mmCIF file of C-alpha atoms in Angstrom:
data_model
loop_
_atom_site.group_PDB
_atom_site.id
_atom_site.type_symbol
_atom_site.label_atom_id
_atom_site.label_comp_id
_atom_site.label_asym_id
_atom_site.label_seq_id
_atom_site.Cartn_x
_atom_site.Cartn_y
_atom_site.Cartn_z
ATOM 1 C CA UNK E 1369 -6.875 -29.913 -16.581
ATOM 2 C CA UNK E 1370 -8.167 -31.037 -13.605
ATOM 3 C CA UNK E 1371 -5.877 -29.759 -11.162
ATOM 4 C CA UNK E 1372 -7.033 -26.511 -9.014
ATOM 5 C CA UNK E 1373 -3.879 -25.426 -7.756
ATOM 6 C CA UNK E 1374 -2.644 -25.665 -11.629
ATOM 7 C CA UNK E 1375 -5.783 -23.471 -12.591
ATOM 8 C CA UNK E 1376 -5.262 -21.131 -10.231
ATOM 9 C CA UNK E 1377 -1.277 -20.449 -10.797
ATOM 10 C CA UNK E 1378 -3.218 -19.608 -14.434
ATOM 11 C CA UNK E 1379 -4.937 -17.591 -13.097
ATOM 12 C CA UNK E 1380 -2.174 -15.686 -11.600
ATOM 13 C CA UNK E 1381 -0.205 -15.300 -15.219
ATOM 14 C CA UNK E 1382 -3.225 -13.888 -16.818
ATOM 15 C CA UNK E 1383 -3.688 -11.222 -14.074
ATOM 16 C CA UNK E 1384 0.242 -9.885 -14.338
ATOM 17 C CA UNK E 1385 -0.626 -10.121 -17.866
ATOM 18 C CA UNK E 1386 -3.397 -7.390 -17.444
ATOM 19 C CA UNK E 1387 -6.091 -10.039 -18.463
ATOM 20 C CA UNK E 1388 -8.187 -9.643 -15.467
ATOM 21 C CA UNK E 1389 -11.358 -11.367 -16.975
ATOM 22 C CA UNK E 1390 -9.316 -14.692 -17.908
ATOM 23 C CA UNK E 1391 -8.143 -14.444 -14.589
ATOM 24 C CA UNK E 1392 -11.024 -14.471 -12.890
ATOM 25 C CA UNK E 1393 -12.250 -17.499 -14.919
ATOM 26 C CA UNK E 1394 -9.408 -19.142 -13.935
ATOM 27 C CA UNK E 1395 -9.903 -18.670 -10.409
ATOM 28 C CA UNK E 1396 -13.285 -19.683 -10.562
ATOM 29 C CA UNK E 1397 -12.555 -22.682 -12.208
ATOM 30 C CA UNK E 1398 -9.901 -23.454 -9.698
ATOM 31 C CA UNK E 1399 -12.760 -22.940 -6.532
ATOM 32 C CA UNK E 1400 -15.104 -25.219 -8.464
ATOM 33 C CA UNK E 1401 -13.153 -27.908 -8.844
ATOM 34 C CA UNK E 1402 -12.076 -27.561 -4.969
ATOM 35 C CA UNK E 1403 -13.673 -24.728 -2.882
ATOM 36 C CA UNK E 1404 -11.040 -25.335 -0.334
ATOM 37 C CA UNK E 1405 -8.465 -23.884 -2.493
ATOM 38 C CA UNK E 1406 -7.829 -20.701 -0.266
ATOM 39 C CA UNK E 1407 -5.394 -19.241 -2.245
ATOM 40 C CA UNK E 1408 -7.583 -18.810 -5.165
ATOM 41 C CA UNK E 1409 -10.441 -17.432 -2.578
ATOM 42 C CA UNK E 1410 -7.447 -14.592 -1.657
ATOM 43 C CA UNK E 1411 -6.733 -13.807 -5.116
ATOM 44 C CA UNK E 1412 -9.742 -13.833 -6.385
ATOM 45 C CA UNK E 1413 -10.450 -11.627 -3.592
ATOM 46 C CA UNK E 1414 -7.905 -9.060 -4.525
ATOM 47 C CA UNK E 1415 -9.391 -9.289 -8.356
ATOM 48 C CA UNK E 1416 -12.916 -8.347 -6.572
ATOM 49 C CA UNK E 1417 -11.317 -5.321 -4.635
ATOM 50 C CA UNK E 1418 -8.884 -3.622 -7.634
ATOM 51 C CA UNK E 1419 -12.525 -3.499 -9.538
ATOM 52 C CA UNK E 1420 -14.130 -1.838 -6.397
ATOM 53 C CA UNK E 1421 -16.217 -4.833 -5.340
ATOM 54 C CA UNK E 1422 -15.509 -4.563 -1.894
ATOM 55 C CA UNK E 1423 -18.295 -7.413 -0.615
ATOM 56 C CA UNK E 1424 -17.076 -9.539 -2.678
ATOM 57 C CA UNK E 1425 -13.387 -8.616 -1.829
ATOM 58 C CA UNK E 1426 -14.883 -9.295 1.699
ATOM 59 C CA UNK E 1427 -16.670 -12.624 0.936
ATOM 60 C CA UNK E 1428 -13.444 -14.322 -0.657
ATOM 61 C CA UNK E 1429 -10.881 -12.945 1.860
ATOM 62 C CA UNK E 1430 -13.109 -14.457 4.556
ATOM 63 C CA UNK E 1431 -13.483 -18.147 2.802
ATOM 64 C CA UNK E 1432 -9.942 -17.940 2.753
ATOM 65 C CA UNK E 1433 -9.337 -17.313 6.145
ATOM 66 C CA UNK E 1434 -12.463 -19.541 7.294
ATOM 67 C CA UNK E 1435 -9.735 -22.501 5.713
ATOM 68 C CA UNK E 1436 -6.589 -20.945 6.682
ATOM 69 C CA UNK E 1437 -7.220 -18.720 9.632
ATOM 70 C CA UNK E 1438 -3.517 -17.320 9.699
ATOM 71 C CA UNK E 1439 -3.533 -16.383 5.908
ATOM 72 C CA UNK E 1440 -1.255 -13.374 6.423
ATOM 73 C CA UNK E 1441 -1.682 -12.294 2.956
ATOM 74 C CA UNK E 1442 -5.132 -12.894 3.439
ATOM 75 C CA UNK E 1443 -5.321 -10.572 6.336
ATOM 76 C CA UNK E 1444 -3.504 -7.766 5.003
ATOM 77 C CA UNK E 1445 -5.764 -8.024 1.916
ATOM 78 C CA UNK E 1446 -8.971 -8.107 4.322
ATOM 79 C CA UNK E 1447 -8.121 -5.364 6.764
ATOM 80 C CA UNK E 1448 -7.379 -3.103 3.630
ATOM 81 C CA UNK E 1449 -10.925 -3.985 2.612
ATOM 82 C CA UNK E 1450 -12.313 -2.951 5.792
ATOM 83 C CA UNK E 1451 -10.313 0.538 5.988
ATOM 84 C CA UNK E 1452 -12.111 1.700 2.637
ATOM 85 C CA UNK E 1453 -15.343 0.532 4.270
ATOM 86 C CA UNK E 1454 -13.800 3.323 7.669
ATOM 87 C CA UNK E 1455 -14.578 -0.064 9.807
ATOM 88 C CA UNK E 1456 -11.154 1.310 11.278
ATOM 89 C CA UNK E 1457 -10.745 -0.502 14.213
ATOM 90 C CA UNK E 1458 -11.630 -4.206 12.502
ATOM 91 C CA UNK E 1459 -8.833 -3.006 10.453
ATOM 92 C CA UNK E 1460 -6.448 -2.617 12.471
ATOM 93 C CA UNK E 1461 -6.915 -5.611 14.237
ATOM 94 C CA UNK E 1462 -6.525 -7.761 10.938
ATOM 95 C CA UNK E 1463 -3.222 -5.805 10.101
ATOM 96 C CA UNK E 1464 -2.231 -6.536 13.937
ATOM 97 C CA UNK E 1465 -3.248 -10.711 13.260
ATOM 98 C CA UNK E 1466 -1.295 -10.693 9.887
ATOM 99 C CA UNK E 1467 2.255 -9.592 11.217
ATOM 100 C CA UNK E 1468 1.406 -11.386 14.786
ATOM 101 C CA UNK E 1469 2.221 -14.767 12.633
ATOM 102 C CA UNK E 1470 5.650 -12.949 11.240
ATOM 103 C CA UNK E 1471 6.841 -9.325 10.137
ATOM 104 C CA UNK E 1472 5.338 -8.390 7.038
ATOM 105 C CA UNK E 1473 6.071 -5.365 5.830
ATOM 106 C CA UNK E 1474 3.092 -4.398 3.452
ATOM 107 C CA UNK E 1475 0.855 -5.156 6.757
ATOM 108 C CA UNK E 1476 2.861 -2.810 8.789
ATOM 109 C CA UNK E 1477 2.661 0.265 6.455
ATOM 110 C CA UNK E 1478 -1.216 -0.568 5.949
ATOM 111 C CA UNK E 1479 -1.275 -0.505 10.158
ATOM 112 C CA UNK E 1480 0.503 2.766 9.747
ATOM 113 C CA UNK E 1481 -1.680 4.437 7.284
ATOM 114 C CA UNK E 1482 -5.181 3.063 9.945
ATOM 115 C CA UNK E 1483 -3.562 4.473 12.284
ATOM 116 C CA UNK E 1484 -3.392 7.803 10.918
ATOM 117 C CA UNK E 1485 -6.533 7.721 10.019
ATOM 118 C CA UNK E 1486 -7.323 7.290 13.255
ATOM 119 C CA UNK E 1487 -5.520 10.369 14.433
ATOM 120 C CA UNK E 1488 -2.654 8.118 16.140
ATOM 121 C CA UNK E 1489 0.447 9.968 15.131
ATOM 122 C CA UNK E 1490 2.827 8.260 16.784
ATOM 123 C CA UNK E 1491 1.249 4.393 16.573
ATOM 124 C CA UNK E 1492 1.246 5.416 12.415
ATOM 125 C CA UNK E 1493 4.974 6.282 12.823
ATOM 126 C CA UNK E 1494 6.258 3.350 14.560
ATOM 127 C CA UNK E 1495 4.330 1.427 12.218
ATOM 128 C CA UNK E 1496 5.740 2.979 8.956
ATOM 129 C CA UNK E 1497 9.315 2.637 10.861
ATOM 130 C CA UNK E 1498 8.775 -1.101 10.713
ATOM 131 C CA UNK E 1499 7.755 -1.737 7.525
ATOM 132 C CA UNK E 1500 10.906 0.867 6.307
ATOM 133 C CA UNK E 1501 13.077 -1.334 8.281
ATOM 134 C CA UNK E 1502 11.583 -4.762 7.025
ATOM 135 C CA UNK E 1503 12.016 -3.311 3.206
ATOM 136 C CA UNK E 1504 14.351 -0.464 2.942
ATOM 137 C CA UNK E 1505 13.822 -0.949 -0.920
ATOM 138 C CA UNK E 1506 10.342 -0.193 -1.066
ATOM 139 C CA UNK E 1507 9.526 3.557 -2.184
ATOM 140 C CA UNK E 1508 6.035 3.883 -0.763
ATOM 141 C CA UNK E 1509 7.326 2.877 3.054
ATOM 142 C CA UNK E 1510 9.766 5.894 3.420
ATOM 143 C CA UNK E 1511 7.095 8.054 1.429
ATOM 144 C CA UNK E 1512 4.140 7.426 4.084
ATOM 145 C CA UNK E 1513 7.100 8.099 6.872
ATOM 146 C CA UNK E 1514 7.406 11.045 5.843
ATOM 147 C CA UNK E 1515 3.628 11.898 5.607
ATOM 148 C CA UNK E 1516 3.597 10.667 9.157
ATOM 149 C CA UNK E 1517 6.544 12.999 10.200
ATOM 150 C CA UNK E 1518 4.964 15.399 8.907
ATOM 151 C CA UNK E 1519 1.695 15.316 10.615
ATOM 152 C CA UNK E 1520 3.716 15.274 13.548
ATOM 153 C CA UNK E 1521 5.684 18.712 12.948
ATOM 154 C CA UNK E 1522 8.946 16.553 12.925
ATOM 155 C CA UNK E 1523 9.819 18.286 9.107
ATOM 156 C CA UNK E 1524 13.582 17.426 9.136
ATOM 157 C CA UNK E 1525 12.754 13.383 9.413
ATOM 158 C CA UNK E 1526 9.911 13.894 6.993
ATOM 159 C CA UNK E 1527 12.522 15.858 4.849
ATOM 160 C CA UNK E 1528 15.052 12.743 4.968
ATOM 161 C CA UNK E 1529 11.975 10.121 4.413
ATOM 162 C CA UNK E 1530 11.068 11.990 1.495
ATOM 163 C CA UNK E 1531 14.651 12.453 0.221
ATOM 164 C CA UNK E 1532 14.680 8.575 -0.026
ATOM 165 C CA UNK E 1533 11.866 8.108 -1.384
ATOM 166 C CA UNK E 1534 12.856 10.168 -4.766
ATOM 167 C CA UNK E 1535 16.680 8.629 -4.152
ATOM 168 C CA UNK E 1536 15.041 5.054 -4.776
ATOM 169 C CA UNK E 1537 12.282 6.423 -7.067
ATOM 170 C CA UNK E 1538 13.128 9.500 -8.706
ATOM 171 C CA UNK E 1539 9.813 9.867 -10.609
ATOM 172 C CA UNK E 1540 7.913 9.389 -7.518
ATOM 173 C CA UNK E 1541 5.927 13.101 -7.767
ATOM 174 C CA UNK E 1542 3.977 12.748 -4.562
ATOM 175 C CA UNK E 1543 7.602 12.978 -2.803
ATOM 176 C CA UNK E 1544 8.601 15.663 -4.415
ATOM 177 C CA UNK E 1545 5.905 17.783 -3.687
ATOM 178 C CA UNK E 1546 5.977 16.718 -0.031
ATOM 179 C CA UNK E 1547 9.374 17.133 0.186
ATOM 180 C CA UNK E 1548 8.976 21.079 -0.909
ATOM 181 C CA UNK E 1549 5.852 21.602 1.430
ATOM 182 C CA UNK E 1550 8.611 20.434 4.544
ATOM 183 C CA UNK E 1551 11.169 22.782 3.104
ATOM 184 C CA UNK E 1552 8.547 25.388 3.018
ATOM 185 C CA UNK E 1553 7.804 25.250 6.468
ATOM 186 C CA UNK E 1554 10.787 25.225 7.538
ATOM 187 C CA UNK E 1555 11.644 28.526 6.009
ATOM 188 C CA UNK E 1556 13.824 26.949 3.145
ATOM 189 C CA UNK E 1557 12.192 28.467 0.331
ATOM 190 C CA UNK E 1558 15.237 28.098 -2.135
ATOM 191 C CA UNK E 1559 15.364 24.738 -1.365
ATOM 192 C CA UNK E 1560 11.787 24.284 -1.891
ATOM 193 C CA UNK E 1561 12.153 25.756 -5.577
ATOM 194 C CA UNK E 1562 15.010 23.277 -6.625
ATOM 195 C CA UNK E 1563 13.005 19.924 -5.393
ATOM 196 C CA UNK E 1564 9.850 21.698 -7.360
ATOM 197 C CA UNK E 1565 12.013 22.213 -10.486
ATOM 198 C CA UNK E 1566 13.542 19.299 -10.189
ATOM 199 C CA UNK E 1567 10.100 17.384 -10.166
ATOM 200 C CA UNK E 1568 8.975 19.595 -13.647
ATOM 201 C CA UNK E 1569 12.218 18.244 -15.125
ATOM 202 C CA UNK E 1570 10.533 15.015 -14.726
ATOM 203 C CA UNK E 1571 6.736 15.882 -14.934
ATOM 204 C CA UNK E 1572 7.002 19.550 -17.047
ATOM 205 C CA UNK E 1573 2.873 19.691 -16.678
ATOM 206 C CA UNK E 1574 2.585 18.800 -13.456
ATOM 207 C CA UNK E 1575 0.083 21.390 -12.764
ATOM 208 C CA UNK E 1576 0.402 21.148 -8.539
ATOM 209 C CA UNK E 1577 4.308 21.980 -8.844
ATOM 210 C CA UNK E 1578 3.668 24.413 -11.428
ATOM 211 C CA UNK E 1579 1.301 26.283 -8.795
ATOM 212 C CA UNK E 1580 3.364 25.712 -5.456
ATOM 213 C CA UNK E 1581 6.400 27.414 -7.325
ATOM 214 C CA UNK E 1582 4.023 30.239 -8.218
ATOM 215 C CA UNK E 1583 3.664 30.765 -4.657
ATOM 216 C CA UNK E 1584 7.641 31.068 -3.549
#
């Protein structure tokens, strides 16, 4: 009962559980009995941030790092905190620190998407091409590829991104209706209205698809 580490693996369970409130306790408990447990700073950090607490997000991330300065997870998690807050450039550099200490994929697609908020097309797609080629399995890295791509006119490699995207998550809607926009502008409008119907065999009320093929 008396062992942090043992409190804050708890903690852990309860929160893939959905029991966000336990978990919290948990982690708590876990700091009080040693405030040097940095892992339960970082999660307790990322408990802070899904509820929209983003000083406290902050305040944990940094306690974690203030013990273990090259806390990649810790870093990621901080420089997405600091992106909401549009402190853009402090971002980036905490995304930059986190896969300076090894390549780590969810890092490099966060990187990507700063970077495109920054306006830096081609920094966002390098970025995105890195995490896609650290996790080829991962839906949301070919997805914001191809959002990239896009911004930068290149439609038939946003049109591929997007086509993997759906090929490893077919209900992923956001691709689909990316993946029509590309066709679109390309001049593929038949194409366009078998990705949209395909999506309403999957979503019938999706109201956005339901509009776009109104316009074709």
């Amino acid at each position: 009962p008396e062992l942090p580490d043992a409190h804050n693996n708890l903690g852990v369970l309860y929160a893939r559980q959905g029991s966000f409130a336990k978990a919290m306790v948990e982690y708590q408990r876990a700091l009080s009995l040693d405030p040097r447990t940095y892992e339960a700073h970082k999660n307790a950090g990322v408990l802070c941030a899904q509820r929209g607490d983003l000083e406290g997000a902050h305040r944990h991330y940094q306690q974690a790092l203030e013990l273990k300065p090259r806390f990649v997870e810790a870093l990621n998690a901080q420089g997405l905190v600091l992106m909401e807050r549009g402190q853009l450039d402090s971002a980036v550099a905490r995304f930059k620190a986190a896969i300076a200490e090894f390549d780590y994929a969810p890092a490099y697609n966060n990187l990507g998407a700063a970077h495109l908020r920054q306006g830096e097309v081609l920094e966002a797609i390098r970025a995105y091409q890195k995490a896609v080629e650290l996790d080829q399995n991962e839906p949301k890295h070919h997805f914001n590829l191809g959002l990239a791509y896009q911004k930068a006119g290149q439609e038939g490699l946003a049109i591929a991104a997007f086509e993997q995207t759906i090929e490893l998550e077919p209900r992923y809607a956001k691709a689909y209706l990316s993946l029509a926009i590309s066709y679109q502008r390309e001049g593929r409008r038949n194409q366009a209205r078998q990705v949209l119907q395909q999506l309403l065999s999957v979503e019938p009320e999706n109201a956005v698809a339901l509009q776009l093929l109104n316009r074709l």
